[in-house]
Short mmCIF file of C-alpha atoms in Angstrom, two decimals:
data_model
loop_
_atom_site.label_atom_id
_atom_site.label_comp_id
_atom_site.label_asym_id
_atom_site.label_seq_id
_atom_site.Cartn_x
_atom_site.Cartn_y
_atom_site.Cartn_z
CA UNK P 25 -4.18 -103.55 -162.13
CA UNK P 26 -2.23 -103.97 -159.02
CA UNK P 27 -2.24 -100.29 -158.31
CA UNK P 28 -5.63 -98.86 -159.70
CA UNK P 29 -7.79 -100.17 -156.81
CA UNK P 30 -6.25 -98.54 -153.58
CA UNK P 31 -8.40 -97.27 -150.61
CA UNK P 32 -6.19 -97.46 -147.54
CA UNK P 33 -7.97 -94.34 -145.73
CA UNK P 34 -11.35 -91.77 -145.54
CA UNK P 35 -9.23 -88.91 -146.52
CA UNK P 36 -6.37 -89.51 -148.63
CA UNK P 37 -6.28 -87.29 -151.85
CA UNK P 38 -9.38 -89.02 -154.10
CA UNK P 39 -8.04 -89.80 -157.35
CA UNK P 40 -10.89 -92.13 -158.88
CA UNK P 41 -14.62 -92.66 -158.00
CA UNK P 42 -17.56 -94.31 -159.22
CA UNK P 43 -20.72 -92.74 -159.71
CA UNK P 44 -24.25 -93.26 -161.16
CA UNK P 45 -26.42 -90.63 -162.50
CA UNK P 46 -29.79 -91.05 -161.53
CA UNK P 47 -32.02 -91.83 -164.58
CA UNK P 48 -35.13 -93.53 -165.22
CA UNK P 49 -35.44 -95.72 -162.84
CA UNK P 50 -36.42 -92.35 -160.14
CA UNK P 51 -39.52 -91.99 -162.58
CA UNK P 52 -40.80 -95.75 -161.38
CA UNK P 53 -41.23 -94.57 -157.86
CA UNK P 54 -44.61 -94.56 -157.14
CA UNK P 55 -46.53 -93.33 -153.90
CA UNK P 56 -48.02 -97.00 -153.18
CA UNK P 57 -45.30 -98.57 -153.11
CA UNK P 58 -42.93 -95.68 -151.78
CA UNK P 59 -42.35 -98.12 -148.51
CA UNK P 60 -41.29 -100.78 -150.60
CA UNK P 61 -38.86 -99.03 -152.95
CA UNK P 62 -36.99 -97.56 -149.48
CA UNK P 63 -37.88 -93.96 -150.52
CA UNK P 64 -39.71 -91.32 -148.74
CA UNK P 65 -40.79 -89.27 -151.36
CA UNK P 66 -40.23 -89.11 -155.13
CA UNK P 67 -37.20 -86.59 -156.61
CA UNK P 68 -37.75 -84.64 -159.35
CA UNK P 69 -35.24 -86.49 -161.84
CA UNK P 70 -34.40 -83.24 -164.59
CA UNK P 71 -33.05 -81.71 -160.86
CA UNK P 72 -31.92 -84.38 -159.67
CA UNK P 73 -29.44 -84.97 -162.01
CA UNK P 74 -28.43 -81.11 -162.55
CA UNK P 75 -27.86 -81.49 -159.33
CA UNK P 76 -25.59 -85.01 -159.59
CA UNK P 77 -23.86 -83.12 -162.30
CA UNK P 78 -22.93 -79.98 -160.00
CA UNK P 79 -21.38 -82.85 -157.34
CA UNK P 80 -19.82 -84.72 -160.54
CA UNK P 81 -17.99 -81.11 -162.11
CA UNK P 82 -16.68 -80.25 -158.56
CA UNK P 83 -15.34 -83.87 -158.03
CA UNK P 84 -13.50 -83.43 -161.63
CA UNK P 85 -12.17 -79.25 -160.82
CA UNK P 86 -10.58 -81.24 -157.88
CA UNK P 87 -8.54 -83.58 -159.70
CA UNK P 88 -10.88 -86.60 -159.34
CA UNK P 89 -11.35 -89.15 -162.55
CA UNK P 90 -15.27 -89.48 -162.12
CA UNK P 91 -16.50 -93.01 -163.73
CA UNK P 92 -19.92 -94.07 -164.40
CA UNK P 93 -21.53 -97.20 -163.26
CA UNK P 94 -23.15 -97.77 -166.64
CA UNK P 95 -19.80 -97.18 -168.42
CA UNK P 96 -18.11 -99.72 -166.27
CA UNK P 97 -21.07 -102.15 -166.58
CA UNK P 98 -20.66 -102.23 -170.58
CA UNK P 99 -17.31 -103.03 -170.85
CA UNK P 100 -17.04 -105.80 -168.47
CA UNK P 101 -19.99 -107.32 -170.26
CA UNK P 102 -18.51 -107.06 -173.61
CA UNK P 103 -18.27 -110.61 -174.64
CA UNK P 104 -21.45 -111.43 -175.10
CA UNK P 105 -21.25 -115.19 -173.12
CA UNK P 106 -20.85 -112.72 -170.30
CA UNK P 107 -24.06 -110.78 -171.44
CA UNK P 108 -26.20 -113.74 -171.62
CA UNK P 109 -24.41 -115.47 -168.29
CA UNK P 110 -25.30 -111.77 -166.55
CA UNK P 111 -29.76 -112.15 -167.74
CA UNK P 112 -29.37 -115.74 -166.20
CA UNK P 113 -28.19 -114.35 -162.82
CA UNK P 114 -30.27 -111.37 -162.94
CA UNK P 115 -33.21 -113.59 -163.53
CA UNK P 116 -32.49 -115.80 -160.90
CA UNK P 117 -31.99 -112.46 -158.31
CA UNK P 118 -35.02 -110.85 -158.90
CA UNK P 119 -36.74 -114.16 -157.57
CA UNK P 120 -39.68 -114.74 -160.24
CA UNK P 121 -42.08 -117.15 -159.50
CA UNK P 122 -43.12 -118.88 -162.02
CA UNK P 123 -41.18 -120.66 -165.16
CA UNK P 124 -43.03 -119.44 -167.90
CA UNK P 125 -42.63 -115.59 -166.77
CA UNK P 126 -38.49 -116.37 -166.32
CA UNK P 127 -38.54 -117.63 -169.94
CA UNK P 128 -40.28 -114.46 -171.53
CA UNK P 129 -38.18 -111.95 -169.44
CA UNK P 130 -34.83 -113.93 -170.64
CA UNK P 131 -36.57 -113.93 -174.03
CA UNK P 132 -36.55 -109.55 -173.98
CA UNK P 133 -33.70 -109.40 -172.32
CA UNK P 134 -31.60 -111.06 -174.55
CA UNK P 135 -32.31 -109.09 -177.52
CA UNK P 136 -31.48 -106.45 -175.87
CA UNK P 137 -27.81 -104.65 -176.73
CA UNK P 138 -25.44 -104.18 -173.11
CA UNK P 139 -26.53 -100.43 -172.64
CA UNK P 140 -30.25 -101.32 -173.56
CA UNK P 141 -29.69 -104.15 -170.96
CA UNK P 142 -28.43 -101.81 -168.55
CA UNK P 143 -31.29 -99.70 -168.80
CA UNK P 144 -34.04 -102.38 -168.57
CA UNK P 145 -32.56 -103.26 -165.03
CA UNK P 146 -32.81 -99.59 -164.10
CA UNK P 147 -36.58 -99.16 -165.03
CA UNK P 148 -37.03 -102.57 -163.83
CA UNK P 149 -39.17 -104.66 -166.56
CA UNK P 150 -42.87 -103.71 -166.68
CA UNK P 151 -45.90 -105.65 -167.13
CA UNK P 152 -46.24 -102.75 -170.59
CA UNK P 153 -43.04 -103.80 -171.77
CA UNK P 154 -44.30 -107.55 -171.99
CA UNK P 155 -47.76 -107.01 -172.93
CA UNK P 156 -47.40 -107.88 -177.02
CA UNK P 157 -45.51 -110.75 -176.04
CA UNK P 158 -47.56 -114.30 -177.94
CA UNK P 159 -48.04 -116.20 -177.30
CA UNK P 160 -49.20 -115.22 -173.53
CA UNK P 161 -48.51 -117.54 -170.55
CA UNK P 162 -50.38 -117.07 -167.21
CA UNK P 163 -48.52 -114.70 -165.36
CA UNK P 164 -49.28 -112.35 -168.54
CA UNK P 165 -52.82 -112.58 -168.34
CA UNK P 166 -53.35 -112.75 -164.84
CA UNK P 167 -54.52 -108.95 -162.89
CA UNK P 168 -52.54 -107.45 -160.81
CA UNK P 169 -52.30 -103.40 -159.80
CA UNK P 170 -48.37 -104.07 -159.26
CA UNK P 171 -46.64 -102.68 -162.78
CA UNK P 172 -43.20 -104.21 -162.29
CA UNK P 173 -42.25 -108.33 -162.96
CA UNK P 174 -38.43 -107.14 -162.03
CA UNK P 175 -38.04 -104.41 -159.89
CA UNK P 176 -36.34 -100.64 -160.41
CA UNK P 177 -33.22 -100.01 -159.17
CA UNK P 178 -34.63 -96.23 -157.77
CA UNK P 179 -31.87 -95.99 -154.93
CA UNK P 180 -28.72 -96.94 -157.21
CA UNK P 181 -27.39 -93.57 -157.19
CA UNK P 182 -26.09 -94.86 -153.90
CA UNK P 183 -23.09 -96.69 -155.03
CA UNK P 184 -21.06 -96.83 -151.94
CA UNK P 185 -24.20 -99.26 -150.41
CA UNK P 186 -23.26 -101.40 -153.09
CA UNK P 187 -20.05 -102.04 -152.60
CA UNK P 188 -16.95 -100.52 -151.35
CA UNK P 189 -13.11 -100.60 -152.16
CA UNK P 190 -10.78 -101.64 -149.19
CA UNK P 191 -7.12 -101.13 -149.85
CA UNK P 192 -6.58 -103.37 -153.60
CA UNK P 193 -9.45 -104.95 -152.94
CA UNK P 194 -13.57 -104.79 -153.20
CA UNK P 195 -16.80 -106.29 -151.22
CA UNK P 196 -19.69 -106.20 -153.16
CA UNK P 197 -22.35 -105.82 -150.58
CA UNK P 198 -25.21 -108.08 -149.74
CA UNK P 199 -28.16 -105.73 -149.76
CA UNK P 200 -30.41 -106.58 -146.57
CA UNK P 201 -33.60 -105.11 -148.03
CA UNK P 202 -34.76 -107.22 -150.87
CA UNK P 203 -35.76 -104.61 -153.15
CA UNK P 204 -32.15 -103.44 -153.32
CA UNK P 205 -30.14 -107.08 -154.33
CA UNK P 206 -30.30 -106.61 -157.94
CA UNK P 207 -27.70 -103.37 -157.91
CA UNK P 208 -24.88 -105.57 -156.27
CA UNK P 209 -25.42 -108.00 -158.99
CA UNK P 210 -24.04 -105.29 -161.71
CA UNK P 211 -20.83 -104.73 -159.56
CA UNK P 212 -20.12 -108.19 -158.91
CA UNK P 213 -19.74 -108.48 -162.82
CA UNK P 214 -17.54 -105.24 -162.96
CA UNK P 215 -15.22 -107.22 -160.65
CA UNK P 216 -15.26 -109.91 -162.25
CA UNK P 217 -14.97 -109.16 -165.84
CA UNK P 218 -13.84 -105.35 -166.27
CA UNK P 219 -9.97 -105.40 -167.36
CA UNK P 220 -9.47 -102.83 -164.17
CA UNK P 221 -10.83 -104.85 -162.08
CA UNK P 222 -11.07 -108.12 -162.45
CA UNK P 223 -8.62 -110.15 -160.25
CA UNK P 224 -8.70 -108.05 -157.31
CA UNK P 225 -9.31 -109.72 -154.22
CA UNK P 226 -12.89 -109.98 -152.97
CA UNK P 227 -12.93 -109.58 -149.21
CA UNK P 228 -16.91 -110.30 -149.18
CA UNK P 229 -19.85 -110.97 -151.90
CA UNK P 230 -23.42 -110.36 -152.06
CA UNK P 231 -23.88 -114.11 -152.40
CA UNK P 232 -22.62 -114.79 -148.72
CA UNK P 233 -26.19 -114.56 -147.59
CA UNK P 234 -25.18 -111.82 -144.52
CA UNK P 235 -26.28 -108.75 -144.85
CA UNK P 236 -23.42 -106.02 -145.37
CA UNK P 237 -23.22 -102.66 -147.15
CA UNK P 238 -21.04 -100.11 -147.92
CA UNK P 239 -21.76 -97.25 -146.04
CA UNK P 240 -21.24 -98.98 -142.55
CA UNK P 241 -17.68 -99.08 -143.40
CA UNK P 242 -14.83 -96.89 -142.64
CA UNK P 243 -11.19 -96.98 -143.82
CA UNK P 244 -9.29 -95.51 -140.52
CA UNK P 245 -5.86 -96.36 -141.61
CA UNK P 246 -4.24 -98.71 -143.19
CA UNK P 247 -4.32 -100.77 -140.43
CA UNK P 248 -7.34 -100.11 -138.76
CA UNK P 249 -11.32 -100.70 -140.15
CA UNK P 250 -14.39 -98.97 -138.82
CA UNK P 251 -17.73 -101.23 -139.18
CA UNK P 252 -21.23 -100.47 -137.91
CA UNK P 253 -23.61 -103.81 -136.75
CA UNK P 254 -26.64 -101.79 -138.01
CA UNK P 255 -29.88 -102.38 -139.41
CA UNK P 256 -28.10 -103.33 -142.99
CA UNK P 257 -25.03 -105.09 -141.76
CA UNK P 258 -25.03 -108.27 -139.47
CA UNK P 259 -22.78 -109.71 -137.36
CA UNK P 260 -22.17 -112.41 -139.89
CA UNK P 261 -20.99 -110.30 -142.44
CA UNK P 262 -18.80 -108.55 -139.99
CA UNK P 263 -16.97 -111.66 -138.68
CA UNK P 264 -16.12 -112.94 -142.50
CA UNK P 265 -15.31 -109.76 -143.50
CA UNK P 266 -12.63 -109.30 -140.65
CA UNK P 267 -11.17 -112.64 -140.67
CA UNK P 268 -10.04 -111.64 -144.40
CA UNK P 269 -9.29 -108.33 -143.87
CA UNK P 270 -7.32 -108.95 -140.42
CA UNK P 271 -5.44 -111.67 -142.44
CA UNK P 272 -4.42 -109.73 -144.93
CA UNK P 273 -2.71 -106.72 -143.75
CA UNK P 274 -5.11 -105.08 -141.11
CA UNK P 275 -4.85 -104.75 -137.82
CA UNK P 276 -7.92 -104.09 -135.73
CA UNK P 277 -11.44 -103.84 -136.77
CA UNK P 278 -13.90 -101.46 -134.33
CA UNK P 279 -17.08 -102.28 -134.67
CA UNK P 280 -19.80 -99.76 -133.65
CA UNK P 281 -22.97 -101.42 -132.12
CA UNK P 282 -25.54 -98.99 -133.83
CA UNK P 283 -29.66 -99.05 -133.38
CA UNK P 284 -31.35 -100.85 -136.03
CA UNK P 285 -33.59 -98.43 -137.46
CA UNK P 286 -33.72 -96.20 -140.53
CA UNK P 287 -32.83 -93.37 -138.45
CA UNK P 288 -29.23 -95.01 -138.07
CA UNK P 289 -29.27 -96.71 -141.55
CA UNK P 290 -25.54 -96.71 -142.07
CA UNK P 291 -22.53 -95.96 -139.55
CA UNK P 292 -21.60 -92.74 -142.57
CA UNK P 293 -25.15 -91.25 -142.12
CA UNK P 294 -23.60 -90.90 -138.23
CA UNK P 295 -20.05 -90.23 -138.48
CA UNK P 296 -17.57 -89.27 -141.38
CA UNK P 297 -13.80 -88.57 -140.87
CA UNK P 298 -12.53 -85.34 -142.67
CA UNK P 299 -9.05 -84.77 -141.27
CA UNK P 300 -5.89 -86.79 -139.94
CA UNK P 301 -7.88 -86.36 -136.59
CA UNK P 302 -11.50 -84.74 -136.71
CA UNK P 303 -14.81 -85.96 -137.57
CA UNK P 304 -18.40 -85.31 -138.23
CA UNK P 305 -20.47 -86.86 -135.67
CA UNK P 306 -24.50 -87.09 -134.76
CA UNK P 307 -24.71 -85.87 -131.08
CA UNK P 308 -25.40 -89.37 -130.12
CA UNK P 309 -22.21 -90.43 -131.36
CA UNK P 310 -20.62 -87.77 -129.83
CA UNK P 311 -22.51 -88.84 -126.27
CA UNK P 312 -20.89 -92.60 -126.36
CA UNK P 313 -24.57 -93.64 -126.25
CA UNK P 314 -23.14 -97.08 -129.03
CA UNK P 315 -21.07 -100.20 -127.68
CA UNK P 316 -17.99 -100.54 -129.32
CA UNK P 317 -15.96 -103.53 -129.65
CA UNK P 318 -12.47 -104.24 -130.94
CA UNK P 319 -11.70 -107.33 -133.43
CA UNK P 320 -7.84 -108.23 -133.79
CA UNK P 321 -6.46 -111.66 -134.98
CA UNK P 322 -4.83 -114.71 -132.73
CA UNK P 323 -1.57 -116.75 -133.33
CA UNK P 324 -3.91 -119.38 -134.02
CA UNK P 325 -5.59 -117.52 -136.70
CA UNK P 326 -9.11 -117.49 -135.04
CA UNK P 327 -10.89 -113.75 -134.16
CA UNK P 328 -10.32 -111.94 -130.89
CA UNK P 329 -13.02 -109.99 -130.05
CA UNK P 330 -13.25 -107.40 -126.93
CA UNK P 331 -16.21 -104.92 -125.26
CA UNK P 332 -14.22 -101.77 -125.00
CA UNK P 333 -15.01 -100.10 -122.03
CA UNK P 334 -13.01 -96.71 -123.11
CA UNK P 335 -14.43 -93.63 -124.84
CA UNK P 336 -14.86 -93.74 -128.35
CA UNK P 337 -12.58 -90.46 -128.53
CA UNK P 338 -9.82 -92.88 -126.28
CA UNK P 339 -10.27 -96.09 -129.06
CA UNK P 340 -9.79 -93.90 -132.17
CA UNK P 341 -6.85 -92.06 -131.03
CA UNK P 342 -4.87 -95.11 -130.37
CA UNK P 343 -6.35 -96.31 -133.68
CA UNK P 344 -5.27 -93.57 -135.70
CA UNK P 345 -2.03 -92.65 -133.20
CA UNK P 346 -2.61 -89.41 -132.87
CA UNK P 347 -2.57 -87.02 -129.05
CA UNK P 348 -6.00 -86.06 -129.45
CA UNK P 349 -9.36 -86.40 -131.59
CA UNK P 350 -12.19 -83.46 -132.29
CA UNK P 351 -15.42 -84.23 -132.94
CA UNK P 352 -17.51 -81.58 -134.63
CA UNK P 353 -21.56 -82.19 -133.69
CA UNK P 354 -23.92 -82.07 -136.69
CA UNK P 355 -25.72 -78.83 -136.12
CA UNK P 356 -23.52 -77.96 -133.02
CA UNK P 357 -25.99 -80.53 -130.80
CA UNK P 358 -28.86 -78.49 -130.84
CA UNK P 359 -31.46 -80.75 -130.39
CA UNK P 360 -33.82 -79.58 -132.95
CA UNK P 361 -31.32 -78.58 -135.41
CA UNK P 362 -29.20 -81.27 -135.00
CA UNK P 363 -32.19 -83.44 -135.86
CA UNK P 364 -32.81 -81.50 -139.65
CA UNK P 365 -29.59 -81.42 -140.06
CA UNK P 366 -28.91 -85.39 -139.31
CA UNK P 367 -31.86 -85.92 -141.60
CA UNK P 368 -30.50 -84.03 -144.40
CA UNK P 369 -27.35 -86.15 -143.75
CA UNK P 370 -25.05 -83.26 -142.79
CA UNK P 371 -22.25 -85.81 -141.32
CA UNK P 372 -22.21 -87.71 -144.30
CA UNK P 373 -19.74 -86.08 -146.42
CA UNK P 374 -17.24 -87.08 -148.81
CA UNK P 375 -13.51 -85.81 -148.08
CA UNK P 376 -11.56 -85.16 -151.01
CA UNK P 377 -8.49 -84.73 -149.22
CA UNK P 378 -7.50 -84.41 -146.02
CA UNK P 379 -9.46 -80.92 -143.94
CA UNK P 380 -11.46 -80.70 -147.79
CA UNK P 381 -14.75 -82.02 -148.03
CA UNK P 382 -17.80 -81.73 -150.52
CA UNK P 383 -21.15 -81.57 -148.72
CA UNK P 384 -24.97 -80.61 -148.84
CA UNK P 385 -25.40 -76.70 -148.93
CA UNK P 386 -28.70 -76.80 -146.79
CA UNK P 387 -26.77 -78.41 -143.77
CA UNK P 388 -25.39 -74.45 -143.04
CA UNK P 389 -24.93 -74.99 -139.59
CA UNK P 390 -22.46 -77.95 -139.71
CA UNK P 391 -20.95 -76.62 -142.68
CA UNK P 392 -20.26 -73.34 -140.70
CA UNK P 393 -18.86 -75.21 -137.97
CA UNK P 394 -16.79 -77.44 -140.58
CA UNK P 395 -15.31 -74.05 -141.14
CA UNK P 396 -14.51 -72.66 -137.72
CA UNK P 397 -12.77 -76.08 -137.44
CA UNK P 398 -10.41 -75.70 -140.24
CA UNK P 399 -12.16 -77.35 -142.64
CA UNK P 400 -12.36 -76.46 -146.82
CA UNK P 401 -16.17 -77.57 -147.59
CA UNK P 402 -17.42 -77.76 -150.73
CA UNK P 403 -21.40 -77.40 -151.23
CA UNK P 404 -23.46 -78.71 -153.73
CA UNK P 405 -27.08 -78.78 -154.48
CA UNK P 406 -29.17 -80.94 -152.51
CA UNK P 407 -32.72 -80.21 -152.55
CA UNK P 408 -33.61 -83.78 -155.30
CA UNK P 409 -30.79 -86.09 -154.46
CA UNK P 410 -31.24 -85.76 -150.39
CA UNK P 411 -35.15 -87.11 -150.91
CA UNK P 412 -33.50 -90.98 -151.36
CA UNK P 413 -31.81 -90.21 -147.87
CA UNK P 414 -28.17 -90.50 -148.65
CA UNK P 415 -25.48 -87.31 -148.94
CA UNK P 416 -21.92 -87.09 -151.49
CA UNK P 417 -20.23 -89.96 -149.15
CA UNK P 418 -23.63 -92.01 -150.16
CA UNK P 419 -23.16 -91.54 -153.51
CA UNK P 420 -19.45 -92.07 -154.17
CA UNK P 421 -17.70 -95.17 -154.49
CA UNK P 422 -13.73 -94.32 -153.94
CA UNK P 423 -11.51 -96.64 -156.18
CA UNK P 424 -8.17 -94.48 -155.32
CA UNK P 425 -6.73 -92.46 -153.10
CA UNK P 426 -3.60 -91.59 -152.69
CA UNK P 427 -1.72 -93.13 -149.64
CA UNK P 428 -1.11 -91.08 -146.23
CA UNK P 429 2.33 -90.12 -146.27
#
């Protein structure tokens, strides 16, 4: 166990990931309630997941060991204690207001086998999967034009939000938006009660309260963390998670100080490493326009935290200790380009090894320049998966790498 979780970089030969192919809970989005579910516009789910699959088959040509969430999920809720422990907590996450309606949901639920159970919390449970229930208490007969009593889980093809591996060890995010908090239930339970995985060390958990997710994190080194205070990731989170990390082997934590909008959702959907010393940057980035800040640890064990005043370019090359960084612009920093190309998250790619990335096909500018820089891209399909707003660093959650010699 001690060995199969090890992240201790962006771009160290990928040798496991976790995935989840996007099923049925893409066919609960509905246009009324598009705002609420955190999508913009509903994928077509047959290409959708032809599309996963093409990102899934080049992952496993490459040497990668691609696991599935749902696979995972089964076999850490084997024991059927677990199972029935698992309804409680999802029950109490999906904050249900009244007694009666918790009662009938644990009721289905429980009759339900582990994969059936994994499915209901994808499709969310509908007010048409309750409505022979007897006999009925209020919440069953009472109107109302909303379909779900548990919500969907439409954006879980995202895994790294959910949580994300840090050298042997996991956080399981705490999802800021509410409609997301049931997904970081399911991996809590993988860590806790999957043979790979249970025992590992938990640098933060969902239950914490502060919001923090995966994709504003980036593994620099083994000695140095990348975290963006964005709109999904509070300063809270940020201090916890440090104080573990920096006491446990790390060294530094820079924290980027990034708007707090959709636009800037995650620090990845800004800036992705893809060599021992170049990244994929949004012109912004590449401008200094974001504060940055430095966390190390005290003798006395309390934080140290310091406005950096240097260019971002001058921070990460001591951080990484190398003579120089390059920065390749998403669509070269033309404006208008740039801004497509930042929407259809053309710096969030997922390196497979160091100068080899997989990315989205449509982003051809930055994936020419990728090129021209030395870089081996990889394109997949994009047209579906790119309508939930996330690219192939999005939806990959790295387990293990193989260390930086």
């Amino acid at each position: 166990m001690s060995n199969y979780i090890n992240l201790k970089s962006e771009i160290g030969k990928l040798n496991t990931v976790m995935l989840h192919r996007p099923g049925t809970e893409i066919d609960q989005l509905i246009p009324d309630y598009l705002e609420r579910m955190l999508s913009e516009d509903i994928p077509f789910l047959p290409t959708a997941q032809a599309e996963h699959d093409g990102f899934a088959r080049i992952l496993i040509e490459n040497g990668v060991t691609v696991l599935y969430l749902e696979d995972l999920f089964v076999k850490a809720l084997s024991d059927d204690a677990v199972r029935l422990q698992f309804i409680d907590d999802y029950i109490r996450i999906a904050d249900i207001q009244a007694e009666s309606l918790k009662n009938v949901i644990r009721d289905y639920l429980s009759h339900k086998t582990v994969r059936e159970l994994f499915f209901e919390v994808c499709k969310g449970v509908r007010r048409v999967d309750l409505a022979d229930y007897e006999p009925k208490p209020l919440p069953l007969l009472v109107k109302d034009d909303y379909p779900f009593f548990t919500d969907p889980v439409s954006s879980m093809y995202f895994t790294r939000d959910i949580s994300i591996c840090i050298a042997n060890g996991m956080i399981v995010s705490s999802m800021s938006k509410p409609f997301r908090r049931r997904e970081t239930l399911l991996m809590r339970y993988i860590h806790d009660y999957h043979p790979d995985f249970a025992g590992s060390p938990l640098w933060y958990d969902y239950s914490l309260g502060y919001g923090c997710e995966g994709g504003d994190h980036l593994i620099l080194s083994d000695e140095v963390i990348a975290v963006g205070y964005s709109e999904r990731t509070s300063l809270g989170a940020i201090e916890y998670e440090a104080k573990k990390l920096l006491t446990n082997g790390y060294k530094k934590i820079i924290v980027f100080n990034l708007p707090k909008s959709r636009k800037y959702m995650h620090l990845d959907v800004l800036c992705t490493m893809v060599d021992y010393d170049k990244f994929i940057v949004n012109p912004e980035v590449y401008a200094g326009k974001f504060d940055l800040y430095e966390l190390t640890l005290k003798a006395d064990g309390s934080i140290d935290a310091q406005c950096k005043v240097e260019s971002l370019e001058s921070v990460l090359k001591r951080a990484l200790k190398v003579p120089a960084v390059k920065f390749i612009q998403v669509g070269g920093g033309d404006r208008m380009i740039s801004a497509r190309e930042h929407y259809n998250m053309g710096s969030n790619s997922l390196t497979i090894a160091p100068g080899k990335v997989i990315t989205y096909e449509r982003n051809v500018v930055t994936n020419d320049l990728l090129v021209k820089n030395g870089i081996e891209v990889l394109t997949i399909a994009g047209t579906e998966l790119c309508k939930g707003r996330g690219g192939p660093r999005c939806m990959s959650m790295p387990i293990n790498r193989s260390s930086l010699v």
